[in-house]
Short mmCIF file of C-alpha atoms in Angstrom, two decimals:
data_model
loop_
_atom_site.label_atom_id
_atom_site.label_comp_id
_atom_site.label_asym_id
_atom_site.label_seq_id
_atom_site.Cartn_x
_atom_site.Cartn_y
_atom_site.Cartn_z
CA UNK A 1 68.52 204.76 -126.38
CA UNK A 2 69.85 207.52 -124.10
CA UNK A 3 73.08 209.19 -125.03
CA UNK A 4 76.00 208.73 -122.70
CA UNK A 5 78.17 211.60 -121.69
CA UNK A 6 81.83 211.00 -122.26
CA UNK A 7 84.21 211.84 -119.47
CA UNK A 8 86.65 214.45 -120.57
CA UNK A 9 90.20 213.19 -120.52
CA UNK A 10 92.50 214.95 -118.11
CA UNK A 11 96.15 214.62 -117.30
CA UNK A 12 97.09 213.02 -114.01
CA UNK A 13 99.49 215.09 -111.91
CA UNK A 14 103.06 213.93 -112.37
CA UNK A 15 105.18 212.68 -109.48
CA UNK A 16 107.03 215.98 -109.59
CA UNK A 17 103.81 218.00 -109.33
CA UNK A 18 102.62 215.85 -106.45
CA UNK A 19 105.91 216.52 -104.69
CA UNK A 20 105.52 220.25 -105.31
CA UNK A 21 102.04 220.14 -103.78
CA UNK A 22 103.43 218.54 -100.63
CA UNK A 23 106.37 220.93 -100.47
CA UNK A 24 104.30 224.05 -101.00
CA UNK A 25 101.68 222.92 -98.52
CA UNK A 26 104.34 222.25 -95.90
CA UNK A 27 105.71 225.70 -96.74
CA UNK A 28 102.43 227.25 -95.60
CA UNK A 29 100.67 227.89 -98.90
CA UNK A 30 96.90 227.50 -99.16
CA UNK A 31 95.29 224.97 -101.49
CA UNK A 32 94.07 227.81 -103.70
CA UNK A 33 97.55 229.36 -103.98
CA UNK A 34 99.09 226.00 -104.84
CA UNK A 35 96.40 225.31 -107.45
CA UNK A 36 97.04 228.67 -109.12
CA UNK A 37 100.81 228.14 -109.16
CA UNK A 38 100.53 224.65 -110.68
CA UNK A 39 97.57 225.36 -112.97
CA UNK A 40 95.47 222.61 -111.36
CA UNK A 41 92.08 222.42 -109.71
CA UNK A 42 91.89 223.03 -105.99
CA UNK A 43 90.29 219.60 -105.57
CA UNK A 44 93.26 217.93 -107.30
CA UNK A 45 95.69 219.71 -104.99
CA UNK A 46 93.58 218.77 -101.98
CA UNK A 47 93.44 215.11 -103.04
CA UNK A 48 97.24 214.99 -103.40
CA UNK A 49 97.66 216.46 -99.93
CA UNK A 50 95.09 214.10 -98.42
CA UNK A 51 96.87 211.10 -99.89
CA UNK A 52 100.19 212.35 -98.51
CA UNK A 53 98.66 212.94 -95.08
CA UNK A 54 96.97 209.53 -94.85
CA UNK A 55 99.38 207.22 -96.68
CA UNK A 56 102.69 209.04 -96.44
CA UNK A 57 103.22 208.77 -100.18
CA UNK A 58 102.30 211.02 -103.07
CA UNK A 59 102.67 208.37 -105.77
CA UNK A 60 99.74 207.25 -107.83
CA UNK A 61 97.89 204.13 -106.74
CA UNK A 62 97.52 201.28 -109.24
CA UNK A 63 94.29 201.12 -111.20
CA UNK A 64 91.54 198.71 -110.32
CA UNK A 65 90.92 197.45 -113.83
CA UNK A 66 92.23 194.40 -115.58
CA UNK A 67 95.85 194.75 -116.69
CA UNK A 68 96.62 195.10 -120.37
CA UNK A 69 97.18 191.86 -122.19
CA UNK A 70 99.77 192.54 -124.87
CA UNK A 71 103.01 194.20 -123.92
CA UNK A 72 104.29 197.44 -125.42
CA UNK A 73 106.71 195.37 -127.46
CA UNK A 74 103.88 193.35 -129.01
CA UNK A 75 101.98 196.57 -129.73
CA UNK A 76 105.00 197.94 -131.57
CA UNK A 77 105.28 194.74 -133.62
CA UNK A 78 101.61 195.03 -134.60
CA UNK A 79 102.09 198.66 -135.68
CA UNK A 80 105.27 197.85 -137.62
CA UNK A 81 103.55 195.00 -139.43
CA UNK A 82 100.59 197.22 -140.29
CA UNK A 83 102.86 199.93 -141.69
CA UNK A 84 104.98 197.49 -143.66
CA UNK A 85 101.98 195.63 -145.12
CA UNK A 86 99.23 198.21 -145.49
CA UNK A 87 96.77 195.86 -147.18
CA UNK A 88 97.11 193.06 -144.64
CA UNK A 89 94.03 192.16 -142.63
CA UNK A 90 93.97 191.98 -138.84
CA UNK A 91 94.00 188.17 -139.04
CA UNK A 92 97.11 188.21 -141.24
CA UNK A 93 98.89 190.63 -138.90
CA UNK A 94 97.94 188.47 -135.92
CA UNK A 95 99.38 185.39 -137.60
CA UNK A 96 102.57 187.23 -138.53
CA UNK A 97 103.12 188.57 -135.02
CA UNK A 98 102.82 185.01 -133.75
CA UNK A 99 102.16 185.69 -130.07
CA UNK A 100 98.97 185.44 -128.05
CA UNK A 101 97.57 188.65 -129.54
CA UNK A 102 93.97 188.22 -130.63
CA UNK A 103 92.52 189.54 -133.85
CA UNK A 104 90.30 191.96 -131.91
CA UNK A 105 93.33 193.30 -130.03
CA UNK A 106 95.12 193.90 -133.33
CA UNK A 107 92.10 195.85 -134.57
CA UNK A 108 91.91 197.93 -131.37
CA UNK A 109 95.62 198.74 -131.45
CA UNK A 110 95.43 199.88 -135.05
CA UNK A 111 92.51 202.16 -134.24
CA UNK A 112 94.37 203.86 -131.38
#
C-alpha cells in the first residue's frame, strides 16, 4: 500500500492581513515586498490581491465540504463529561449528552 503524503497545516491569512495586502498593494508595493513585510508567501499575497480584484472582497470564501454536525456547545458538553467521568465509555458519554451526537463523533472529539 503506498504511503500518502500529509499536507502540512498552514494558517490562513486573517481578515486584517488580507486588508493589509490590499492596502499595501494599492500603496504601490510589489507582491514580494508585501510578502516580506507580512511574513507570507508571495503566492498567498498574490491570491489575496486576485480575489480583491475579481470579487471586490478580501474575506475568505466558505469551504466546499460538508458542515460540521455537532455545535461547539455540544463539543464542550462532550469534553466536560469526559473530564468529569474519566472512565466513561463513548457510548455512556453519548447517552449523557442526550443530543444527536453519535458515538463515533464523541470518539473523534475526544481524540482532537
